[in-house]
Each structure stands twice: as structure tokens, then as C-alpha cells.
XYZ file of N, CA and C in Angstrom:
504
model
N 0.550 -33.394 -1.568
C -0.039 -33.964 -0.380
C -1.499 -34.289 -0.701
N -1.751 -35.342 -1.460
C -3.125 -35.707 -1.787
C -3.958 -35.906 -0.534
N -5.121 -35.309 -0.507
C -6.013 -35.460 0.636
C -5.765 -34.456 1.734
N -4.586 -33.810 1.723
C -4.308 -32.765 2.694
C -3.890 -33.271 4.053
N -3.677 -32.323 4.968
C -3.265 -32.679 6.326
C -4.305 -33.564 7.008
N -3.819 -34.471 7.855
C -4.732 -35.378 8.561
C -3.991 -36.050 9.705
N -4.749 -36.704 10.577
C -4.183 -37.521 11.651
C -4.586 -38.965 11.407
N -3.650 -39.863 11.629
C -3.905 -41.283 11.423
C -3.444 -42.056 12.655
N -4.300 -42.923 13.172
C -3.933 -43.786 14.297
C -3.519 -45.141 13.760
N -2.432 -45.642 14.293
C -1.909 -46.941 13.875
C -1.725 -47.799 15.120
N -2.226 -49.021 15.054
C -2.066 -49.961 16.158
C -1.149 -51.085 15.702
N -0.144 -51.371 16.519
C 0.812 -52.433 16.217
C 0.698 -53.488 17.312
N 0.579 -54.747 16.887
C 0.521 -55.858 17.841
C 1.636 -56.828 17.469
N 2.479 -57.129 18.435
C 3.582 -58.065 18.212
C 3.441 -59.227 19.186
N 3.777 -60.422 18.710
C 3.708 -61.595 19.600
C 4.948 -62.457 19.394
N 5.221 -63.280 20.402
C 6.348 -64.206 20.294
C 5.800 -65.630 20.215
N 6.658 -66.639 19.976
C 6.196 -68.023 19.841
C 5.496 -68.559 21.086
N 5.753 -67.994 22.252
C 5.120 -68.478 23.490
C 3.712 -67.906 23.656
N 3.300 -67.043 22.734
C 1.956 -66.479 22.823
C 1.876 -65.180 23.592
N 3.004 -64.673 24.045
C 2.999 -63.369 24.707
C 2.916 -62.285 23.641
N 2.209 -61.217 23.965
C 2.086 -60.162 22.961
C 2.075 -58.790 23.632
N 2.335 -57.822 22.815
C 2.272 -56.421 23.246
C 1.561 -55.638 22.152
N 0.766 -54.689 22.559
C 0.031 -53.845 21.621
C 0.288 -52.383 21.972
N 0.495 -51.593 20.972
C 0.626 -50.149 21.183
C -0.048 -49.413 20.031
N -0.580 -48.259 20.344
C -1.221 -47.414 19.335
C -0.527 -46.060 19.342
N -0.279 -45.540 18.168
C 0.309 -44.207 18.080
C -0.376 -43.445 16.956
N -0.227 -42.137 17.007
C -0.861 -41.267 16.018
C 0.209 -40.564 15.200
N -0.006 -40.542 13.915
C 0.861 -39.802 13.005
C 0.067 -38.598 12.512
N 0.612 -37.407 12.722
C -0.022 -36.185 12.235
C 0.679 -35.744 10.962
N -0.056 -35.745 9.871
C 0.464 -35.274 8.601
C 0.062 -33.810 8.499
N 1.057 -32.923 8.489
C 0.765 -31.494 8.441
C 1.088 -30.953 7.061
N 0.459 -29.852 6.743
C 0.696 -29.219 5.458
C 2.065 -28.564 5.411
N 2.476 -28.179 4.223
C 3.775 -27.534 4.086
C 3.804 -26.183 4.797
N 4.998 -25.755 5.141
C 5.226 -24.449 5.746
C 6.275 -23.726 4.906
N 6.507 -22.468 5.227
C 7.552 -21.734 4.522
C 8.886 -22.473 4.637
N 9.183 -22.995 5.812
C 10.458 -23.695 6.025
C 10.582 -24.928 5.130
N 9.517 -25.712 5.003
C 9.600 -26.901 4.145
C 9.663 -26.500 2.679
N 8.921 -25.448 2.299
C 8.971 -24.938 0.921
C 10.384 -24.482 0.593
N 10.997 -23.718 1.505
C 12.357 -23.213 1.294
C 13.330 -24.375 1.100
N 13.191 -25.425 1.889
C 14.082 -26.581 1.763
C 13.881 -27.310 0.439
N 12.683 -27.231 -0.127
C 12.397 -27.906 -1.395
C 12.862 -27.112 -2.605
N 12.739 -25.777 -2.572
C 13.021 -24.990 -3.779
C 14.446 -24.473 -3.871
N 15.147 -24.406 -2.739
C 16.526 -23.929 -2.754
C 17.473 -25.081 -2.435
N 18.671 -25.044 -3.043
C 19.666 -26.050 -2.668
C 20.223 -25.686 -1.292
N 21.025 -26.568 -0.703
C 21.510 -26.369 0.670
C 22.291 -25.069 0.819
N 23.097 -24.740 -0.166
C 23.888 -23.509 -0.103
C 22.980 -22.278 -0.124
N 22.004 -22.271 -1.028
C 21.059 -21.150 -1.120
C 20.220 -21.035 0.148
N 19.741 -22.173 0.647
C 18.871 -22.171 1.825
C 19.591 -21.672 3.067
N 20.916 -21.798 3.089
C 21.675 -21.359 4.268
C 21.891 -19.849 4.300
N 21.531 -19.154 3.236
C 21.743 -17.705 3.149
C 20.415 -16.960 3.268
N 20.130 -16.338 4.412
C 18.880 -15.590 4.561
C 18.712 -14.496 3.506
N 19.824 -13.929 3.027
C 19.735 -12.891 2.001
C 19.272 -13.465 0.663
N 19.303 -14.788 0.543
C 18.862 -15.458 -0.682
C 17.529 -16.169 -0.484
N 17.373 -16.855 0.649
C 16.174 -17.676 0.850
C 15.252 -17.161 1.947
N 15.587 -16.036 2.553
C 14.732 -15.475 3.597
C 13.415 -14.965 3.035
N 12.458 -14.730 3.911
C 11.122 -14.313 3.478
C 11.127 -13.018 2.672
N 12.022 -12.093 2.986
C 12.025 -10.806 2.279
C 13.006 -10.769 1.111
N 13.762 -11.840 0.906
C 14.729 -11.890 -0.194
C 14.010 -12.043 -1.531
N 14.686 -11.629 -2.600
C 14.136 -11.714 -3.954
C 15.232 -12.199 -4.902
N 15.584 -13.502 -4.835
C 16.722 -13.993 -5.604
C 16.568 -13.891 -7.120
N 15.349 -13.894 -7.636
C 15.174 -13.789 -9.085
C 14.985 -12.341 -9.538
N 14.987 -11.401 -8.598
C 14.920 -9.963 -8.856
C 13.717 -9.551 -9.701
N 12.580 -10.181 -9.430
C 11.360 -9.812 -10.150
C 10.470 -8.876 -9.336
N 10.966 -8.421 -8.183
C 10.189 -7.516 -7.345
C 9.224 -8.221 -6.413
N 9.247 -9.548 -6.416
C 8.340 -10.335 -5.581
C 9.179 -11.070 -4.534
N 9.050 -10.703 -3.249
C 9.844 -11.386 -2.223
C 9.425 -12.848 -2.065
N 10.341 -13.635 -1.525
C 10.104 -15.072 -1.371
C 8.802 -15.399 -0.656
N 8.430 -14.629 0.357
C 7.192 -14.933 1.077
C 5.990 -14.886 0.139
N 5.952 -13.908 -0.767
C 4.840 -13.854 -1.725
C 4.968 -14.938 -2.783
N 6.193 -15.291 -3.150
C 6.384 -16.408 -4.093
C 5.787 -17.679 -3.485
N 6.041 -17.898 -2.204
C 5.471 -19.052 -1.487
C 3.953 -18.932 -1.390
N 3.481 -17.767 -0.998
C 2.051 -17.548 -0.794
C 1.234 -17.827 -2.048
N 1.736 -17.374 -3.200
C 0.974 -17.494 -4.436
C 1.501 -18.586 -5.364
N 2.291 -19.534 -4.807
C 2.782 -20.710 -5.527
C 3.578 -20.338 -6.778
N 4.547 -19.445 -6.601
C 5.421 -19.034 -7.691
C 6.803 -19.647 -7.490
N 7.640 -19.570 -8.509
C 9.004 -20.086 -8.434
C 9.936 -18.928 -8.082
N 10.595 -18.966 -6.923
C 11.437 -17.843 -6.515
C 12.735 -17.715 -7.313
N 13.026 -18.689 -8.159
C 14.253 -18.656 -8.947
C 14.011 -18.249 -10.393
N 12.749 -18.014 -10.750
C 12.389 -17.617 -12.109
C 11.534 -16.356 -12.027
N 11.941 -15.271 -12.706
C 11.115 -14.052 -12.666
C 9.720 -14.338 -13.226
N 8.691 -14.122 -12.404
C 7.337 -14.470 -12.841
C 6.261 -13.671 -12.110
N 6.292 -12.338 -12.162
C 5.247 -11.584 -11.462
C 3.857 -11.809 -12.049
N 3.763 -12.497 -13.180
C 2.453 -12.763 -13.780
C 1.595 -13.660 -12.903
N 2.165 -14.343 -11.925
C 1.389 -15.217 -11.053
C 0.785 -14.521 -9.854
N 0.964 -13.209 -9.756
C 0.404 -12.450 -8.635
C -1.097 -12.254 -8.819
N -1.809 -11.842 -7.774
C -3.251 -11.592 -7.910
C -3.547 -10.613 -9.050
N -4.681 -10.839 -9.704
C -5.084 -10.024 -10.848
C -6.457 -9.432 -10.580
N -6.555 -8.117 -10.749
C -7.838 -7.428 -10.570
C -8.608 -7.424 -11.881
N -9.925 -7.424 -11.765
C -10.790 -7.343 -12.937
C -12.127 -6.761 -12.502
N -13.011 -6.601 -13.457
C -14.377 -6.155 -13.185
C -15.308 -7.231 -13.721
N -16.268 -7.645 -12.902
C -17.249 -8.629 -13.350
C -18.628 -7.989 -13.365
N -19.418 -8.387 -14.339
C -20.779 -7.873 -14.477
C -21.746 -8.870 -13.849
N -22.577 -8.368 -12.958
C -23.607 -9.195 -12.336
C -24.926 -8.447 -12.468
N -25.794 -8.957 -13.313
C -27.106 -8.342 -13.493
C -27.045 -6.894 -13.946
N -26.072 -6.552 -14.770
C -25.945 -5.189 -15.270
C -25.139 -4.261 -14.373
N -24.715 -4.725 -13.222
C -23.889 -3.914 -12.318
C -22.455 -4.438 -12.342
N -21.501 -3.529 -12.293
C -20.093 -3.900 -12.291
C -19.560 -3.997 -10.866
N -18.754 -5.029 -10.637
C -18.138 -5.257 -9.332
C -16.646 -5.475 -9.524
N -15.854 -4.873 -8.661
C -14.426 -5.113 -8.665
C -14.186 -6.546 -8.190
N -13.244 -7.224 -8.836
C -12.946 -8.616 -8.490
C -11.436 -8.812 -8.450
N -11.013 -9.867 -7.783
C -9.602 -10.226 -7.743
C -9.490 -11.750 -7.794
N -8.519 -12.217 -8.582
C -8.237 -13.656 -8.676
C -6.839 -13.896 -8.123
N -6.703 -14.944 -7.320
C -5.396 -15.285 -6.767
C -5.302 -16.793 -6.607
N -4.065 -17.285 -6.649
C -3.805 -18.706 -6.454
C -3.298 -18.909 -5.035
N -3.811 -19.933 -4.374
C -3.387 -20.222 -3.001
C -3.154 -21.719 -2.837
N -2.317 -22.031 -1.866
C -2.073 -23.423 -1.508
C -3.297 -23.960 -0.779
N -3.699 -25.164 -1.114
C -4.825 -25.781 -0.410
C -4.390 -26.396 0.911
N -3.083 -26.611 1.089
C -2.632 -27.362 2.251
C -1.627 -26.642 3.145
N -1.143 -25.466 2.773
C -0.150 -24.768 3.602
C -0.698 -24.607 5.009
N 0.082 -25.047 5.979
C -0.409 -25.028 7.356
C -0.070 -23.739 8.087
N 0.665 -22.842 7.449
C 1.070 -21.612 8.129
C 0.549 -20.340 7.467
N -0.405 -20.465 6.549
C -0.937 -19.295 5.852
C -2.444 -19.181 6.014
N -2.906 -17.949 6.166
C -4.333 -17.657 6.048
C -4.463 -16.517 5.048
N -5.529 -16.547 4.287
C -5.773 -15.540 3.260
C -7.058 -14.794 3.592
N -7.075 -13.493 3.309
C -8.288 -12.700 3.493
C -8.350 -11.666 2.380
N -9.529 -11.485 1.809
C -9.735 -10.418 0.840
C -10.325 -9.245 1.605
N -9.699 -8.086 1.449
C -10.151 -6.888 2.147
C -10.566 -5.836 1.130
N -11.496 -4.967 1.542
C -11.985 -3.917 0.648
C -11.812 -2.552 1.304
N -11.758 -1.529 0.442
C -11.606 -0.161 0.926
C -12.211 0.800 -0.084
N -12.644 1.932 0.412
C -13.110 3.000 -0.467
C -12.104 4.121 -0.573
N -11.016 4.062 0.255
C -10.066 5.176 0.283
C -8.593 4.759 0.390
N -8.296 3.504 0.395
C -6.944 2.953 0.548
C -6.340 3.194 1.929
N -7.104 3.790 2.853
C -6.630 3.992 4.221
C -7.288 3.028 5.185
N -8.591 2.880 5.070
C -9.355 2.020 5.966
C -9.737 0.755 5.211
N -9.240 -0.369 5.691
C -9.517 -1.656 5.058
C -10.411 -2.476 5.970
N -11.378 -3.128 5.373
C -12.252 -4.000 6.148
C -12.158 -5.411 5.583
N -12.275 -6.359 6.467
C -12.307 -7.749 6.025
C -13.640 -7.959 5.340
N -13.586 -7.887 4.057
C -14.798 -8.011 3.264
C -15.363 -9.418 3.386
N -16.635 -9.509 3.185
C -17.231 -10.820 2.996
C -17.370 -10.947 1.488
N -16.276 -11.346 0.847
C -16.305 -11.360 -0.605
C -17.258 -12.417 -1.129
N -17.734 -12.139 -2.292
C -18.595 -13.097 -2.969
C -17.685 -13.955 -3.845
N -17.633 -15.235 -3.551
C -16.790 -16.134 -4.337
C -17.480 -16.390 -5.669
N -16.792 -16.025 -6.734
C -17.328 -16.215 -8.077
C -16.983 -17.608 -8.585
N -15.733 -18.025 -8.357
C -15.321 -19.361 -8.799
C -14.084 -19.814 -8.038
N -13.912 -21.127 -7.966
C -12.714 -21.755 -7.409
C -12.304 -22.837 -8.401
N -11.081 -22.730 -8.914
C -10.575 -23.693 -9.882
C -9.497 -24.536 -9.221
N -9.713 -25.827 -9.169
C -8.802 -26.757 -8.502
C -7.633 -27.098 -9.417
N -6.407 -26.995 -8.870
C -5.189 -27.352 -9.605
C -4.391 -28.414 -8.847
N -5.044 -29.241 -8.066
C -4.331 -30.252 -7.279
C -3.968 -29.711 -5.911
N -2.702 -29.321 -5.731
C -2.252 -28.784 -4.445
C -2.604 -27.312 -4.262
N -3.009 -26.652 -5.350
C -3.390 -25.242 -5.280
C -4.770 -25.059 -5.885
N -5.310 -23.863 -5.683
C -6.574 -23.504 -6.317
C -6.545 -22.015 -6.627
N -7.203 -21.647 -7.720
C -7.341 -20.241 -8.071
C -8.725 -19.801 -7.654
N -8.765 -18.735 -6.856
C -10.015 -18.229 -6.304
C -10.310 -16.883 -6.954
N -11.513 -16.722 -7.468
C -11.976 -15.443 -8.006
C -13.078 -14.947 -7.093
N -12.851 -13.789 -6.477
C -13.852 -13.199 -5.590
C -14.176 -11.799 -6.082
N -15.389 -11.346 -5.769
C -15.779 -9.989 -6.141
C -16.229 -9.238 -4.903
N -16.190 -7.935 -5.016
C -16.639 -7.060 -3.938
C -18.144 -7.222 -3.775
N -18.639 -6.904 -2.604
C -20.089 -6.954 -2.378
C -20.747 -5.617 -2.687
N -19.933 -4.599 -3.010
C -20.448 -3.268 -3.350
C -20.159 -3.013 -4.821
N -21.189 -2.650 -5.568
C -21.020 -2.377 -6.992
C -20.231 -1.087 -7.194
N -19.469 -1.056 -8.280
C -18.778 0.177 -8.643
C -19.759 1.044 -9.410
N -19.417 2.270 -9.611
C -20.285 3.152 -10.383
C -20.361 4.523 -9.743
N -20.722 5.506 -10.567
C -20.803 6.861 -10.051
C -19.441 7.317 -9.567
N -19.443 8.002 -8.449
C -18.198 8.499 -7.877
C -17.595 7.536 -6.857
N -18.225 6.396 -6.653
C -17.737 5.440 -5.653
C -16.402 4.852 -6.100
N -15.438 4.892 -5.202
C -14.149 4.259 -5.474
C -14.073 2.996 -4.635
N -13.611 1.916 -5.242
C -13.499 0.644 -4.534
C -12.136 0.045 -4.812
N -11.580 -0.584 -3.791
C -10.292 -1.246 -3.890
C -10.389 -2.588 -3.173
N -9.709 -3.581 -3.721
C -9.616 -4.898 -3.086
C -8.144 -5.260 -2.944
N -7.843 -6.011 -1.910
C -6.501 -6.559 -1.766
C -6.603 -7.942 -1.142
N -5.591 -8.754 -1.433
C -5.476 -10.072 -0.812
C -4.422 -9.925 0.280
N -4.839 -10.174 1.502
C -3.909 -10.110 2.633
C -3.689 -11.524 3.140
N -2.435 -11.869 3.303
C -2.143 -13.172 3.875
C -1.396 -12.971 5.170
N -1.560 -13.939 6.047
C -0.908 -13.910 7.341
C -0.154 -15.220 7.530
N 1.097 -15.106 7.953
C 1.878 -16.290 8.299
C 1.602 -16.561 9.769
N 1.092 -17.742 10.064
C 0.643 -18.043 11.422
C 1.698 -18.701 12.294
N 2.783 -19.143 11.724
C 3.836 -19.720 12.571
C 5.186 -19.541 11.936
């Protein structure tokens, strides 16, 4: 979907040989892909008709990654590929180490929102204001590398996670 979702107005004017005419304007809304459209594209009709195969919690390639996460992180649900999941790392900024996470996301999915959250104990998560280190464009997707705003070190424990929400 080059250019992403958008609305376009189109005006049509028709006339006859007697000079009578009619004009109408309509709007076409181009929306981004959704889980439903993704499912229809990646599964054949037989597979798509089986929720146990194409449902959000199904894992047809048995790689431990349910279809919803395959969709979220632009993976192929028919090929085992957990290597495409978010990857944690440590980045050095001015001599201080920060926990970081890289993940791939759709630039146009109309039913997903992504949030990076941080925690010091794995119980209480806060919507971090992550520091974006880099964004690499891949056409319809992009890989985002973000780091925590709190440096690691000493006895401080830090955790990051990518949380996505399906909005429709």
C-alpha cells in the first residue's frame, strides 16, 4: 500500500448530446490492512475457514508464535520463524548502558497499536517514553530500535516489552 491509508474525493460529470449533465462527488477511503485481510492473503480458502488453523491464537507452523504475533511482527505463519520476534540488546550512550529492544511493525495496519513498556520487577509495567534509537524503512514495514530512558547498572533491574493492541 504505497503511501498508506488515505481518503480521495472523485468528481464525475456526465453529459448527453442535448447538453444536459449530472455531477456527483464521492469519497473513496483506502484503509490499511487488518488481521482479516492478512488472513485472507496468507491462507488459502480451506485454511482460512478453520479457526484452529487461521485464528489469532492458532500456530499452524508450530513455532510457538501464534498467528496474531505473526501478523503483528510481519512473519509468515506457515514457516517456522521465531527469529523475526523482538530482540533485546544493550546500547551504550555516553558510557552508560541502556536496555533496548528492536521490533518490526507494519507501517499501515489499521487495527494495531504498538507500545514499548518498561518495568523494574516484571509486575508493574509503565508505558515508557522510549528513546527511539533508529527506524529502518522496509517499504510496508519498519524496524524500530528503542532504548529505555533509565540506565542499567548496579542492582537496578530493567525490563522492556513490546505490547500491541488490536483495535478492531
